[in-house]
Short mmCIF file of C-alpha atoms and ligand atoms in Angstrom, two decimals:
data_model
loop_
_atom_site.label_atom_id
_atom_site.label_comp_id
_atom_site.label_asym_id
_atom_site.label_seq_id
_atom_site.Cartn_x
_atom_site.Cartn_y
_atom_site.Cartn_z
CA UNK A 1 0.00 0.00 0.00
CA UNK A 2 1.12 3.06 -1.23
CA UNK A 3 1.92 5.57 1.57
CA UNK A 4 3.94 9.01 1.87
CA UNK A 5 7.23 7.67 2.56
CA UNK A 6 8.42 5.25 0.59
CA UNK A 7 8.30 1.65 2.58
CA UNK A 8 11.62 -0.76 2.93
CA UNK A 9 10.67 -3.83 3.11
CA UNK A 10 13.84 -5.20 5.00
CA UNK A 11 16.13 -8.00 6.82
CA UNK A 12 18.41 -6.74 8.90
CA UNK A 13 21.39 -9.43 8.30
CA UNK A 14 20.67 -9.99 4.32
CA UNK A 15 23.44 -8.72 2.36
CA UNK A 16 21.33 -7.53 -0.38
CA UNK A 17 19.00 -5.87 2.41
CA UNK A 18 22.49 -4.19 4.03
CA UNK A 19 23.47 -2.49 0.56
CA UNK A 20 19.80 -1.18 0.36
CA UNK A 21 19.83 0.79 3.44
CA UNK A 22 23.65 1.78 3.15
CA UNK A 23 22.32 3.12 -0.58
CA UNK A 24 19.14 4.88 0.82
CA UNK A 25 21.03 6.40 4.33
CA UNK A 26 24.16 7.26 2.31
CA UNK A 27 21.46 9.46 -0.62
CA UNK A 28 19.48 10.79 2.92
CA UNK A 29 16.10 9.68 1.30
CA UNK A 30 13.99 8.92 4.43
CA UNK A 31 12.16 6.29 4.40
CA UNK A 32 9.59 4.05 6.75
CA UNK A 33 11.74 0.54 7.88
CA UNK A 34 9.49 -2.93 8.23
CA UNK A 35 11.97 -5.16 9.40
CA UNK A 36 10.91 -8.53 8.58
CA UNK A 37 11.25 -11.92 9.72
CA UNK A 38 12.16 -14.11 6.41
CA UNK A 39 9.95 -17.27 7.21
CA UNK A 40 6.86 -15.05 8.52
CA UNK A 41 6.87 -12.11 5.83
CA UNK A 42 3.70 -10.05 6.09
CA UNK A 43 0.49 -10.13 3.96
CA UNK A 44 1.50 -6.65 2.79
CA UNK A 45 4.78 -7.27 1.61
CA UNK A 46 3.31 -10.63 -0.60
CA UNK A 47 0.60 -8.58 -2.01
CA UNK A 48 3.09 -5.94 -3.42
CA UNK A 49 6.02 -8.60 -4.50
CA UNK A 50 4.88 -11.96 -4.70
CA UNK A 51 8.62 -13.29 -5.28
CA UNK A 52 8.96 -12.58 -1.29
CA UNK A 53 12.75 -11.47 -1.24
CA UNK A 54 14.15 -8.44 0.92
CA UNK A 55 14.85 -5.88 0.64
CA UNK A 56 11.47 -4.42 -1.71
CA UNK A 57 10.65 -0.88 -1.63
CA UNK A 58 7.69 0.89 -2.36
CA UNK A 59 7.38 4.03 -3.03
CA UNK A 60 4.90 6.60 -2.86
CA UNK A 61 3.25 6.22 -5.99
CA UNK A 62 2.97 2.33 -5.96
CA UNK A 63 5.87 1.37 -7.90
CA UNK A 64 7.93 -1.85 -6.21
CA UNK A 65 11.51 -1.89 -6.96
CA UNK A 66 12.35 -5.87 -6.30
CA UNK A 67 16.13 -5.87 -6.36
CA UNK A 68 18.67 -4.78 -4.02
CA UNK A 69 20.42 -3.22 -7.14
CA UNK A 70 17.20 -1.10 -8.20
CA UNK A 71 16.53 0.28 -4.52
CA UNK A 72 20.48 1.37 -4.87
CA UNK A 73 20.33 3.37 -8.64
CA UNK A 74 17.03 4.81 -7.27
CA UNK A 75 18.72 6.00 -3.72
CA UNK A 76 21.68 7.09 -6.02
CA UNK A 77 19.36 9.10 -8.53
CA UNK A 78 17.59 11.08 -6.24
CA UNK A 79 20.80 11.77 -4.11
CA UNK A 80 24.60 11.09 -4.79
CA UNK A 81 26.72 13.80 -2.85
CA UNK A 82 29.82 12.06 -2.79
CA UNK A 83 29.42 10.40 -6.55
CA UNK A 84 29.40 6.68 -5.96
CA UNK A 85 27.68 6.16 -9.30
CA UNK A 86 29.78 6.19 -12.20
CA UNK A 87 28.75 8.57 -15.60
CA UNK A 88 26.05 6.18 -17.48
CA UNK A 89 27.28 4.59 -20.35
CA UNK A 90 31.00 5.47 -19.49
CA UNK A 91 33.56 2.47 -18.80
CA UNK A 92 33.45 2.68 -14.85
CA UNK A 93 29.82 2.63 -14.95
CA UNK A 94 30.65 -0.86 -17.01
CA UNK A 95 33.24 -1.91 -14.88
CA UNK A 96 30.81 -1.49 -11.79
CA UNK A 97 27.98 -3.38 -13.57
CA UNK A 98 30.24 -6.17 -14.59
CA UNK A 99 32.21 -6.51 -11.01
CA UNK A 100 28.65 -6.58 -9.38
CA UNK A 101 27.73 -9.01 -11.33
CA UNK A 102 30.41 -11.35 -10.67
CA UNK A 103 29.41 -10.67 -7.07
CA UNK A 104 25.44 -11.32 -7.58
CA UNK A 105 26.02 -14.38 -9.90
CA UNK A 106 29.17 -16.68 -9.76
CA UNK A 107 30.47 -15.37 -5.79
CA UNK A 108 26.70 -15.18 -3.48
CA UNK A 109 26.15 -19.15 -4.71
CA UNK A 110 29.84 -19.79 -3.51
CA UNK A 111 29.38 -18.36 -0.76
CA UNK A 112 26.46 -19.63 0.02
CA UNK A 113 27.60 -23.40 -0.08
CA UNK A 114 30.73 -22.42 2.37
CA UNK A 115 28.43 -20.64 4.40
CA UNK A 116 25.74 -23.62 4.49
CA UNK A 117 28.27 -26.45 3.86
CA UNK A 118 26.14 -28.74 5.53
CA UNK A 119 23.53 -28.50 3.06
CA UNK A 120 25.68 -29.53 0.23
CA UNK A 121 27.59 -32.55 1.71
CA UNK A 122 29.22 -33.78 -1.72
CA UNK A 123 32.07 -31.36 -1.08
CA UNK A 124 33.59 -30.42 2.67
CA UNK A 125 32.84 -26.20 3.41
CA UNK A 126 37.10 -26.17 2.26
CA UNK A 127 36.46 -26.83 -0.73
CA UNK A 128 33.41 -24.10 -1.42
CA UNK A 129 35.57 -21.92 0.42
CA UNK A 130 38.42 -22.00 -2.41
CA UNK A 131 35.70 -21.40 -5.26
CA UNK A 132 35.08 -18.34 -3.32
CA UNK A 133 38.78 -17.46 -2.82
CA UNK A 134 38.83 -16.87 -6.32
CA UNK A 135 36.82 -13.57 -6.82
CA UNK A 136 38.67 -12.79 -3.38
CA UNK A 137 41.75 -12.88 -5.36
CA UNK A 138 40.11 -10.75 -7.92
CA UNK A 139 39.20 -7.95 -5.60
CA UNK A 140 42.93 -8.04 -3.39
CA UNK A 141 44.78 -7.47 -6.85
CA UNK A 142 42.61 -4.49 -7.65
CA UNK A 143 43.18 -3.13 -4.23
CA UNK A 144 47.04 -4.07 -4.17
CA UNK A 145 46.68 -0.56 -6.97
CA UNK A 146 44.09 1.70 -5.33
CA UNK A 147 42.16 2.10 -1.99
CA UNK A 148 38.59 0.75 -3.34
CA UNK A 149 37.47 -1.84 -5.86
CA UNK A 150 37.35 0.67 -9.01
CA UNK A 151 39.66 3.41 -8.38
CA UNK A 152 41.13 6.44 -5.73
CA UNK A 153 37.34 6.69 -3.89
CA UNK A 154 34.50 4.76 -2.25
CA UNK A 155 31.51 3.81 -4.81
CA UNK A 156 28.44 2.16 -5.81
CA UNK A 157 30.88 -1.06 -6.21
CA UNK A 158 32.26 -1.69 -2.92
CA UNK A 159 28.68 -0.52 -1.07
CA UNK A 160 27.70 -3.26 -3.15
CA UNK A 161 29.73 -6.18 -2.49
CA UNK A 162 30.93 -5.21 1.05
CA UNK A 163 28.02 -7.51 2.92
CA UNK A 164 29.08 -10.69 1.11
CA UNK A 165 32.24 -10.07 1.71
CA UNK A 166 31.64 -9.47 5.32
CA UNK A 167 29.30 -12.77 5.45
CA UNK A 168 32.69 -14.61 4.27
CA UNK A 169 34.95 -13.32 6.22
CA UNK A 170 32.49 -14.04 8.88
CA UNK A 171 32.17 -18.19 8.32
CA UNK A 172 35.35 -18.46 9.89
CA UNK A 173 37.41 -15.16 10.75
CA UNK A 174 40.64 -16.66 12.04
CA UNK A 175 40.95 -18.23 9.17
CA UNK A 176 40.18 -15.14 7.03
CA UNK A 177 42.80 -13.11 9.48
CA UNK A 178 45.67 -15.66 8.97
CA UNK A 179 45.22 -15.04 4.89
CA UNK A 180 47.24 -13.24 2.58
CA UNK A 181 45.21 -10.72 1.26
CA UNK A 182 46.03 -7.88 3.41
CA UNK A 183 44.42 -5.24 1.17
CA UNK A 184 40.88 -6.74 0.75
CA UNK A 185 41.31 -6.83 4.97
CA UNK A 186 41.98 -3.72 5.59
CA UNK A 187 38.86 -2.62 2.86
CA UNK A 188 36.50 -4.47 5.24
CA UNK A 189 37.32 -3.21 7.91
CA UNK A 190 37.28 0.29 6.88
CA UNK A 191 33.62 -0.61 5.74
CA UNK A 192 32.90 -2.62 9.15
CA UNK A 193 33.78 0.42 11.22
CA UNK A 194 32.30 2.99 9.12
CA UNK A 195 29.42 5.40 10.92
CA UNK A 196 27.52 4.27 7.01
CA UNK A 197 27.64 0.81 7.82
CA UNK A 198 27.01 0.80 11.74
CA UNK A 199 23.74 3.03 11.00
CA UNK A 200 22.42 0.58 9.10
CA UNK A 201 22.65 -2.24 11.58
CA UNK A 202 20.85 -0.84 14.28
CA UNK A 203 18.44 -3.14 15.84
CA UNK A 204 14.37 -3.17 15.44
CA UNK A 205 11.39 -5.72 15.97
CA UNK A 206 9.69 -7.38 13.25
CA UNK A 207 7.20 -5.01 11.97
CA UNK A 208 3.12 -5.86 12.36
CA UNK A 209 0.29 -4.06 10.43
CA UNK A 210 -0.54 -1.58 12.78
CA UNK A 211 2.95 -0.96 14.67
CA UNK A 212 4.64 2.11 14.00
CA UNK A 213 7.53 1.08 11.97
CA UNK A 214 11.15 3.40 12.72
CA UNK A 215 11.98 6.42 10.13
CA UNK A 216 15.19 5.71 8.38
CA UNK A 217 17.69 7.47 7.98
N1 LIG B 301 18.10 -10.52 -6.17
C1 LIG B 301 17.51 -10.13 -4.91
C2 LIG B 301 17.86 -11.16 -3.87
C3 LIG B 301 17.25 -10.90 -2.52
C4 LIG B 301 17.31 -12.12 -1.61
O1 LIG B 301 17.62 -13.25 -2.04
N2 LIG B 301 17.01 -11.90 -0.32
C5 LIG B 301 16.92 -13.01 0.61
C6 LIG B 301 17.42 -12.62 1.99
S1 LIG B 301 19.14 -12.26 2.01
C7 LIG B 301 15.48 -13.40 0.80
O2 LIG B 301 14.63 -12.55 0.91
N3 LIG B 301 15.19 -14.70 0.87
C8 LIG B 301 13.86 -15.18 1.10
C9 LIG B 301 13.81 -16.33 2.04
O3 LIG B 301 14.87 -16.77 2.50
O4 LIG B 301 12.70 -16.78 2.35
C10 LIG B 301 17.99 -8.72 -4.55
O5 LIG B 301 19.07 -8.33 -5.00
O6 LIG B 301 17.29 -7.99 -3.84
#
């Protein structure tokens, strides 16, 4: 239901859900926050996006954006003060797309199955670990030449794979400490102790139809 704030539909832990909000507090576009819980989402949320992923927003004139990525270009278009989103149609804008994608497609399943390892007993969580280690690799050689993934500042790229990278790290963080790739380290935990990133983790109930659900940012 359309309302005058737009409406994020959100998870507080999902990755995708984490890149929404850091998208929507970094542009300052307030919005209302229903935190959900994943195996009880609410009527309202199913009636507007029957797929039943977070994060969903809806805004103010009915529209539902359904992807994580959507709910970031909007957040970026109406607000962008520091310029995380590269020129459309230029190479960096390409470069971002096509990094993001490696995230969204080939890494999130990886990590996933390390993550879950249980769930997937033909191979032991090493093994999914090393697919993963791969597009690790990736990301430490671009940050061996410059302080974020695509260049000298902070943009739409690394807002958008920082939570999966945090998830990872997270399986098993000695073992993610004791590693070689010093740079990507230090990149999380820049992200990790930034105010953006602690501002979107602050704590709420589950939202019901009738509770009055926080203002964000
Ligand atoms: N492509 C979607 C993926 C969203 C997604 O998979 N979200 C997970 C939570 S992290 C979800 O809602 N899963 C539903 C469930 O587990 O029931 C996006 O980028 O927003």
């Amino acid at each position: 239901m359309a309302g005058e704030l737009p409406v994020l539909y959100s998870f507080r832990r999902c990755p995708f859900a984490i890149r929404a909000r850091m998208a929507l507090y970094y542009s300052g576009v307030r919005v209302e926050l229903r935190e959900v819980v994943l195996r009880d989402m609410p009527r309202e949320l199913l009636a507007c996006s029957p797929k039943a992923t977070v994060p969903v927003l809806v805004l103010p004139d009915g529209a539902v954006l359904e992807e994580s990525r959507d709910i970031m270009d909007w957040a970026l278009a109406q607000h962008d003060p520091e310029g995380w989103r590269p020129q459309p149609g230029s190479a960096d804008a390409a470069a971002a797309q096509c990094l993001i994608d490696a995230n969204d497609n080939d890494f999130k399943p990886r990590l996933d199955r390390y993550k879950y390892a249980e769930r997937y007993p033909e191979q032991p969580a090493a093994w999914y670990r090393a697919q993963g280690e791969r597009f690790l690799d990736d990301l430490e050689r671009r940050l061996e030449c410059h302080d974020w993934l695509l260049g000298g500042r902070m943009g739409i790229a690394d807002v958008a794979i920082f939570p999966f990278i945090r998830q990872f790290a997270l399986v098993d963080r000695v073992w993610f400490d004791a590693g070689p790739r010093v740079n990507l380290r230090n990149w999380l935990d820049g992200l990790l102790q930034a105010e953006l990133f602690s501002a979107v983790m602050c704590k709420y109930p589950p939202w019901r139809r009738g509770s009055c659900a926080p203002l964000f940012p």
